[in-house]
Tab-separated table of N, CA and C in Angstrom:
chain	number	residue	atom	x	y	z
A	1	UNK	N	0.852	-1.182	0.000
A	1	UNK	CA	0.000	0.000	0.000
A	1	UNK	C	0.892	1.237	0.000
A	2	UNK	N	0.574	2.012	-1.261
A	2	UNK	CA	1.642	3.514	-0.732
A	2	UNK	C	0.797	4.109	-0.062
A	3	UNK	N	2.132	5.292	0.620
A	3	UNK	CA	1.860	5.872	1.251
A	3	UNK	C	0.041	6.749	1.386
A	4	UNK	N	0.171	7.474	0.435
A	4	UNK	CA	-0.828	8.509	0.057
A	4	UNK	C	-2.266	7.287	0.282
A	5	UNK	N	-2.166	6.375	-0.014
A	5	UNK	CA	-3.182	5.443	0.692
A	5	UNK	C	-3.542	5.569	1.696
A	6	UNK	N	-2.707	4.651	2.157
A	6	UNK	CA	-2.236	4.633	3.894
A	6	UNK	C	-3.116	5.662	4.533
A	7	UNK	N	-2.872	7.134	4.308
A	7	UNK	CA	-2.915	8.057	4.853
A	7	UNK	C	-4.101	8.912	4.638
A	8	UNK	N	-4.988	8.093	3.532
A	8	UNK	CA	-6.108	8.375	3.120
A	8	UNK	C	-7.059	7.703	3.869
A	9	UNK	N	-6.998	6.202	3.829
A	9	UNK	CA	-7.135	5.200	4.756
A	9	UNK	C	-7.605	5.955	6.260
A	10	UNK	N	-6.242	6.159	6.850
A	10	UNK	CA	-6.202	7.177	8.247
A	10	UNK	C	-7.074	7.772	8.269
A	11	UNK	N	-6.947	8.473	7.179
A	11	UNK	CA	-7.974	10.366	7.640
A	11	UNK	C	-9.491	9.820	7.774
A	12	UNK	N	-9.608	8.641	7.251
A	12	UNK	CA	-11.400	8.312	6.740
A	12	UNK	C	-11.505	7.090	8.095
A	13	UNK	N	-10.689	6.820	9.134
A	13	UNK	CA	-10.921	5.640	9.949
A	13	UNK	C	-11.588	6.214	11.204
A	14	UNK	N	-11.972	7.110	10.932
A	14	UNK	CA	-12.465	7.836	12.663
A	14	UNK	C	-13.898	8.158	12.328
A	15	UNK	N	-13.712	8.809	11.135
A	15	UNK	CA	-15.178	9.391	10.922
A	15	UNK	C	-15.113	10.057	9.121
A	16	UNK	N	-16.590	9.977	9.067
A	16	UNK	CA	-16.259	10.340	7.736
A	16	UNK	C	-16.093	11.920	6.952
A	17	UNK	N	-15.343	12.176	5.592
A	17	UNK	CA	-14.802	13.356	5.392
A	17	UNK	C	-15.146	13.836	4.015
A	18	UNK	N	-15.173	15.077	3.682
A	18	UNK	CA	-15.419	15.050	2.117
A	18	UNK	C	-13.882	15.638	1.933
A	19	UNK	N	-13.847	15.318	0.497
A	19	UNK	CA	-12.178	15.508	-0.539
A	19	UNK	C	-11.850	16.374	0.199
A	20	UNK	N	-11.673	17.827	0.216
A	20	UNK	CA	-10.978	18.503	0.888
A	20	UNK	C	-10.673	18.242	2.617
A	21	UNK	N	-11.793	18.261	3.061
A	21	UNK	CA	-11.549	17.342	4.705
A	21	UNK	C	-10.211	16.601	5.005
A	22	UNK	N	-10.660	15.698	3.591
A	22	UNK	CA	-9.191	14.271	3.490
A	22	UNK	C	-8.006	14.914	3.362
A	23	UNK	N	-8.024	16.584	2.146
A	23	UNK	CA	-6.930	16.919	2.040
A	23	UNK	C	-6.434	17.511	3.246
A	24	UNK	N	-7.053	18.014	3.670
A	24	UNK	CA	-6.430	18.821	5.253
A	24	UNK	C	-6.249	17.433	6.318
A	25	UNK	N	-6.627	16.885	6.168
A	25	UNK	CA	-6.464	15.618	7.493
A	25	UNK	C	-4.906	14.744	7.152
A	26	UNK	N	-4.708	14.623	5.463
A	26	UNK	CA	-3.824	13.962	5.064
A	26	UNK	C	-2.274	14.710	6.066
A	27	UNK	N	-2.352	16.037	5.240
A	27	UNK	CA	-1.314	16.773	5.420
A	27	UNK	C	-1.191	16.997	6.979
A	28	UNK	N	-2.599	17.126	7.926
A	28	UNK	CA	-2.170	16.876	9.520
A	28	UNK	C	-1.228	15.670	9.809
A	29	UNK	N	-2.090	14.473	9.253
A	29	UNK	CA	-0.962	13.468	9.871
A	29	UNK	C	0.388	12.924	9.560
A	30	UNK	N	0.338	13.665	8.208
A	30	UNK	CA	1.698	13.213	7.723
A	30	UNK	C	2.829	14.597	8.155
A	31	UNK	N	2.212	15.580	8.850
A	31	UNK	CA	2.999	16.662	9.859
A	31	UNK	C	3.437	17.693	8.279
A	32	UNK	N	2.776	17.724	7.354
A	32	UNK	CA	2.720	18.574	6.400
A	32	UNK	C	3.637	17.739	5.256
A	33	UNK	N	4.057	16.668	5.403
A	33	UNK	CA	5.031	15.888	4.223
A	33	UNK	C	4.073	15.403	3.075
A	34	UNK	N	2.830	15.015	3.170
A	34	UNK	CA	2.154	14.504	2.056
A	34	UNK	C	1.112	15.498	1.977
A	35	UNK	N	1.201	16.021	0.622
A	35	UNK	CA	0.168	17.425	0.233
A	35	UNK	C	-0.355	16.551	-1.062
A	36	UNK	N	-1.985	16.737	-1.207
A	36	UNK	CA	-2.411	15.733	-1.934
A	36	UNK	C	-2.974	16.559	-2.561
A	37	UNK	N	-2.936	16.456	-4.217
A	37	UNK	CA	-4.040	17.533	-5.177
A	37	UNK	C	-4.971	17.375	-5.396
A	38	UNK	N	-5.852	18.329	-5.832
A	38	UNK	CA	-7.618	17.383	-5.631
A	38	UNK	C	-7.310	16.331	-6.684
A	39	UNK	N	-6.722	16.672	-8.103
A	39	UNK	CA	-6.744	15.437	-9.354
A	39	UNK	C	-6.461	14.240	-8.727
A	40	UNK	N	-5.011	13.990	-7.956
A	40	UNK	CA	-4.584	12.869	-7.223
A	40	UNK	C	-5.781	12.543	-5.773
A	41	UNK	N	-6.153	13.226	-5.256
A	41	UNK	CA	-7.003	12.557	-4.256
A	41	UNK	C	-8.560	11.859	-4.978
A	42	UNK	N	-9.411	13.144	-6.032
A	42	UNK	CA	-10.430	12.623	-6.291
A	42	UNK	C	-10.234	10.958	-7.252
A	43	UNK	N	-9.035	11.055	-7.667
A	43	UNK	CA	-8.625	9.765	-8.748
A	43	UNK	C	-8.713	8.486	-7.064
A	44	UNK	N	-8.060	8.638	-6.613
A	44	UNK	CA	-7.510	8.009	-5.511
A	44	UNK	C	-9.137	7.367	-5.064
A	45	UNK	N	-9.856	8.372	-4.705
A	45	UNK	CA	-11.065	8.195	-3.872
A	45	UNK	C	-11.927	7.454	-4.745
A	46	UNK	N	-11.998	7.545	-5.855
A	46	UNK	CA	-12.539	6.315	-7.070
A	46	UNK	C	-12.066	5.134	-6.861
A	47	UNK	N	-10.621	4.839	-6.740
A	47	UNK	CA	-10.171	3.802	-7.052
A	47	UNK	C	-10.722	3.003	-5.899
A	48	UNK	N	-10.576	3.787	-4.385
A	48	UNK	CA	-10.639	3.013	-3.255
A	48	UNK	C	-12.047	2.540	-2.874
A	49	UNK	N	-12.991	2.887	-3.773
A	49	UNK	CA	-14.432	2.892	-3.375
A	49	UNK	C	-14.498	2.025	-4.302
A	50	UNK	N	-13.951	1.977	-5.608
A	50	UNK	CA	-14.322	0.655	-6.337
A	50	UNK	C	-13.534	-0.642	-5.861
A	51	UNK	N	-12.906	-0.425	-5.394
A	51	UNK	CA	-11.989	-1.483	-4.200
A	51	UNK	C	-12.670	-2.515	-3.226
A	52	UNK	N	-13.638	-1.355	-2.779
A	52	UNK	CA	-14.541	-1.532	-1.783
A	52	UNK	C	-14.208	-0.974	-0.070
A	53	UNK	N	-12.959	-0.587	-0.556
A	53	UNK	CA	-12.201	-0.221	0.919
A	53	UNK	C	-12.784	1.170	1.220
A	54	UNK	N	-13.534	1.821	1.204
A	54	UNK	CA	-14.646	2.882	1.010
A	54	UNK	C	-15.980	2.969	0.155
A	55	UNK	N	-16.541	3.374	1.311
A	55	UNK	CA	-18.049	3.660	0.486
A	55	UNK	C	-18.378	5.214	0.866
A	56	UNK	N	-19.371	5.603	-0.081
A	56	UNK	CA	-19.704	7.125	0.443
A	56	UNK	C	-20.888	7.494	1.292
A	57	UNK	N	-20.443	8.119	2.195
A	57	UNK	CA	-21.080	8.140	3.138
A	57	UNK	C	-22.556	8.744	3.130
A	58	UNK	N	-22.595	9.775	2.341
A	58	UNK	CA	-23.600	10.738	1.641
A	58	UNK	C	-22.834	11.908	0.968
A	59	UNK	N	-24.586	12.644	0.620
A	59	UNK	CA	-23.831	13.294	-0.346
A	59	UNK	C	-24.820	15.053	0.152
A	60	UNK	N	-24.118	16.231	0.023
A	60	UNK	CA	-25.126	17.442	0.130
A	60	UNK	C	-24.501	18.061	-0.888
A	61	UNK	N	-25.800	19.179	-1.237
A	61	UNK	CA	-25.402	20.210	-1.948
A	61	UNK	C	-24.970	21.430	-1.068
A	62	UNK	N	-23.833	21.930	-1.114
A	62	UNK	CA	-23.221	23.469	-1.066
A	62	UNK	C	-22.897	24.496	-2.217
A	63	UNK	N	-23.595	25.256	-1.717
A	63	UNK	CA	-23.323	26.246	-2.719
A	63	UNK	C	-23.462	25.921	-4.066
A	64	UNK	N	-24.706	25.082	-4.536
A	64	UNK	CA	-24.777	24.405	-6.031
A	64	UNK	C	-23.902	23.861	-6.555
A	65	UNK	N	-22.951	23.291	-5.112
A	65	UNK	CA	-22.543	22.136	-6.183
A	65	UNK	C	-22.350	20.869	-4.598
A	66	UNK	N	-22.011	19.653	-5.319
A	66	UNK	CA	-22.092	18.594	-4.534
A	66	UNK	C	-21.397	18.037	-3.640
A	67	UNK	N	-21.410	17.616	-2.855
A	67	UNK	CA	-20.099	17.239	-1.847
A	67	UNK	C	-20.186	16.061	-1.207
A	68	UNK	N	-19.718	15.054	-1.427
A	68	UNK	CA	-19.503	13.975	-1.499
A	68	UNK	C	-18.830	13.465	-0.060
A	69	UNK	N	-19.477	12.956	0.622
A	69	UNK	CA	-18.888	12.246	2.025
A	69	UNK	C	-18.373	10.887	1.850
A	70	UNK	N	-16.991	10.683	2.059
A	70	UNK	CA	-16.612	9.134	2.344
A	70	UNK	C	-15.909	8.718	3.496
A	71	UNK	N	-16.240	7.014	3.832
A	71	UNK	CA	-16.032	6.521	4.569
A	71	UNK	C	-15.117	5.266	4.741
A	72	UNK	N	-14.819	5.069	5.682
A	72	UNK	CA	-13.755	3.832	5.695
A	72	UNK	C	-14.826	2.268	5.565
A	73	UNK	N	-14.938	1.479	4.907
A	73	UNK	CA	-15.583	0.262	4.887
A	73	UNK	C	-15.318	-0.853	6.026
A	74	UNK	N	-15.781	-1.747	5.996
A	74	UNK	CA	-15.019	-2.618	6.907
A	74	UNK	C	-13.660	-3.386	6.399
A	75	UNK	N	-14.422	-3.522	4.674
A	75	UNK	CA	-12.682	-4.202	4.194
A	75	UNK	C	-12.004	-2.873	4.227
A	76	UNK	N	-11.907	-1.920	4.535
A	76	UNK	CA	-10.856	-0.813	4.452
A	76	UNK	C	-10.376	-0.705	6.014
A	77	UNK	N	-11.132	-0.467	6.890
A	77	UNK	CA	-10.699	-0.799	7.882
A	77	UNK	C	-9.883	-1.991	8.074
A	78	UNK	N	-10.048	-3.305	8.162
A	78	UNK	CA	-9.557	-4.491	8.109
A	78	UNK	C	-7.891	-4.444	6.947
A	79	UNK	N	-8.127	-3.879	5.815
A	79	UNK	CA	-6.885	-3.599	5.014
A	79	UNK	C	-5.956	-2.317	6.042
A	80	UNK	N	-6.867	-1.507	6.387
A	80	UNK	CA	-5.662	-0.300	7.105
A	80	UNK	C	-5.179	-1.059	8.875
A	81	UNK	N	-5.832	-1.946	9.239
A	81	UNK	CA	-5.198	-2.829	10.447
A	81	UNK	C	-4.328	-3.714	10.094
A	82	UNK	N	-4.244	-4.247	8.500
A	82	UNK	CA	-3.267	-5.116	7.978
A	82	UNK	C	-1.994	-4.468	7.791
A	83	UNK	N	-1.989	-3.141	7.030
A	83	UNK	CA	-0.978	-2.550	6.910
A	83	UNK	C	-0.550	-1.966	8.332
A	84	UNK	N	-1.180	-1.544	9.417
A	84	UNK	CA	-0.669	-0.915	10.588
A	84	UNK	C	0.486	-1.780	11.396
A	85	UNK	N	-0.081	-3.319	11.178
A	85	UNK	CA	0.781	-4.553	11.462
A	85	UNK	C	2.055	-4.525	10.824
A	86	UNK	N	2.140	-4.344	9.611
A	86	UNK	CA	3.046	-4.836	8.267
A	86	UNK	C	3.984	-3.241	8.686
A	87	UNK	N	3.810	-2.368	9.192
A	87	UNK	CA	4.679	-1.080	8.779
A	87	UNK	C	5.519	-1.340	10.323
A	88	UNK	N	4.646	-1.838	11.527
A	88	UNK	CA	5.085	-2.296	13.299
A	88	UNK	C	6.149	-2.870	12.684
A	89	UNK	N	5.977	-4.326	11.972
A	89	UNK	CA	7.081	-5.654	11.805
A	89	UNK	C	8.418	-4.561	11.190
A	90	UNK	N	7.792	-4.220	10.125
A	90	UNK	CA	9.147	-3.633	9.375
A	90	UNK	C	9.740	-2.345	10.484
A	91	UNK	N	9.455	-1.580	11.283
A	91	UNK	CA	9.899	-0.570	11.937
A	91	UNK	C	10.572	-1.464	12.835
A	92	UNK	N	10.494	-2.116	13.594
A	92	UNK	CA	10.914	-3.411	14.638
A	92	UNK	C	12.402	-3.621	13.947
A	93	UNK	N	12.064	-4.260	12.674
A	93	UNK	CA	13.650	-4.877	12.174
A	93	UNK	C	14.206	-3.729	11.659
A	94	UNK	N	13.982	-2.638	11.333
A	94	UNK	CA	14.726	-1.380	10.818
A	94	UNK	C	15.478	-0.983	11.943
A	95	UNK	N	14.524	-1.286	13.617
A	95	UNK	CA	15.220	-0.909	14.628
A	95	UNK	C	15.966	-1.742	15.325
A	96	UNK	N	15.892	-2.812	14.766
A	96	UNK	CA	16.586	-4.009	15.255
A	96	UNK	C	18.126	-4.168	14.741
A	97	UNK	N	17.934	-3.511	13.414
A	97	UNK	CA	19.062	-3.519	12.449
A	97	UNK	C	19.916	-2.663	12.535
A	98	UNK	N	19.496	-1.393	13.052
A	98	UNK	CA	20.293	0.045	13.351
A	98	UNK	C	20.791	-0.220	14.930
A	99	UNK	N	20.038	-1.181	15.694
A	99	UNK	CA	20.696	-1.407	17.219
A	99	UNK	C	21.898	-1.621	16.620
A	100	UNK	N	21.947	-3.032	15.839
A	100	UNK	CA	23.278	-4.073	16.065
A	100	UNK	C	24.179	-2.850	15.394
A	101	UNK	N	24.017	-2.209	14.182
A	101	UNK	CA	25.137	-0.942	13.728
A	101	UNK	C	25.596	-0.030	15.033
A	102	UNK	N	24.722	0.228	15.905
A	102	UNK	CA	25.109	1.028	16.845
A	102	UNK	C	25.863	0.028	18.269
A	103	UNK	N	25.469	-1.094	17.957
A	103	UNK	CA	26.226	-1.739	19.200
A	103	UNK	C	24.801	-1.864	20.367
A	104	UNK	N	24.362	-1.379	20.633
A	104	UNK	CA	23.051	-1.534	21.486
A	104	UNK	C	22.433	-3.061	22.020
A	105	UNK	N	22.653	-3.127	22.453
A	105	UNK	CA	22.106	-4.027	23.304
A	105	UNK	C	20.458	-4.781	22.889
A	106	UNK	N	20.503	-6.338	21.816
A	106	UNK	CA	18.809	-6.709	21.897
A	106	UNK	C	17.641	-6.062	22.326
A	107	UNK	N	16.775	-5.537	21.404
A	107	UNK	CA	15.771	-4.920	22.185
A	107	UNK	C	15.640	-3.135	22.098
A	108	UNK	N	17.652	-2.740	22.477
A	108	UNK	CA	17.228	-1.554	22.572
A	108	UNK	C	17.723	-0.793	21.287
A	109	UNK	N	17.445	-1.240	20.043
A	109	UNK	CA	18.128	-0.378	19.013
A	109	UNK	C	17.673	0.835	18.592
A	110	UNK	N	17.082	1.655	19.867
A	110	UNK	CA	16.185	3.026	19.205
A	110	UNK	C	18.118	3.610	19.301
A	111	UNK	N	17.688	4.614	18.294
A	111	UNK	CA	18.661	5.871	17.381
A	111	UNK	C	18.364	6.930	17.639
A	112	UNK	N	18.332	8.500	18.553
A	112	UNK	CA	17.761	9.268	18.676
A	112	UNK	C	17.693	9.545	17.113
A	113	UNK	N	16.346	10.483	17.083
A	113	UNK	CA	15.992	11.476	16.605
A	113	UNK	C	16.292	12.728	15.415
């Protein structure tokens, strides 16, 4: 799963958001590193709903035009708990791997900061 997934995934697992929502929620959690364009998010938000890993939540009109609410599914949920696992394992041996370079002691291979 890339990133910009992932993190789409995130923004829609609490509650549900319309496109721009997602874009401001993306860029909160990724601490301003992933800035998403509407072309790349609204493409994105197709793909993941025909996926099934989102459905839309509803829909209102503002200001004559439409706004589209989406939500995390259960297979999207269930896919973003798969990857939350899969990114733990790999951070574990990244830190496991940078202990033994640093000499650290099993267990403790954190690297400051």
């Amino acid at each position: 799963m890339q990133e910009p997934t992932f993190l789409i995934l995130t923004a829609l697992a609490a509650q549900p958001l319309h496109g721009y929502g997602v874009i401001r929620a993306v860029e909160d959690l990724s601490a301003g590193e992933v800035k998403l364009r509407p072309g790349t998010l609204y493409g994105a938000l197709d793909r993941l709903t025909e996926q099934g890993l989102l459905v839309v939540d509803r829909e209102e009109a503002v200001e004559g035009r439409l706004r589209r609410y989406y939500r995390l599914s259960d297979t999207g949920a269930a896919a973003l708990q798969e990857q939350i696992a899969r990114l733990r394992r790999h951070a574990t041996a990244a830190e496991s791997q940078l202990g033994k370079r640093f000499g650290a002691a099993p267990g403790l291979g954190t690297v400051p900061a």
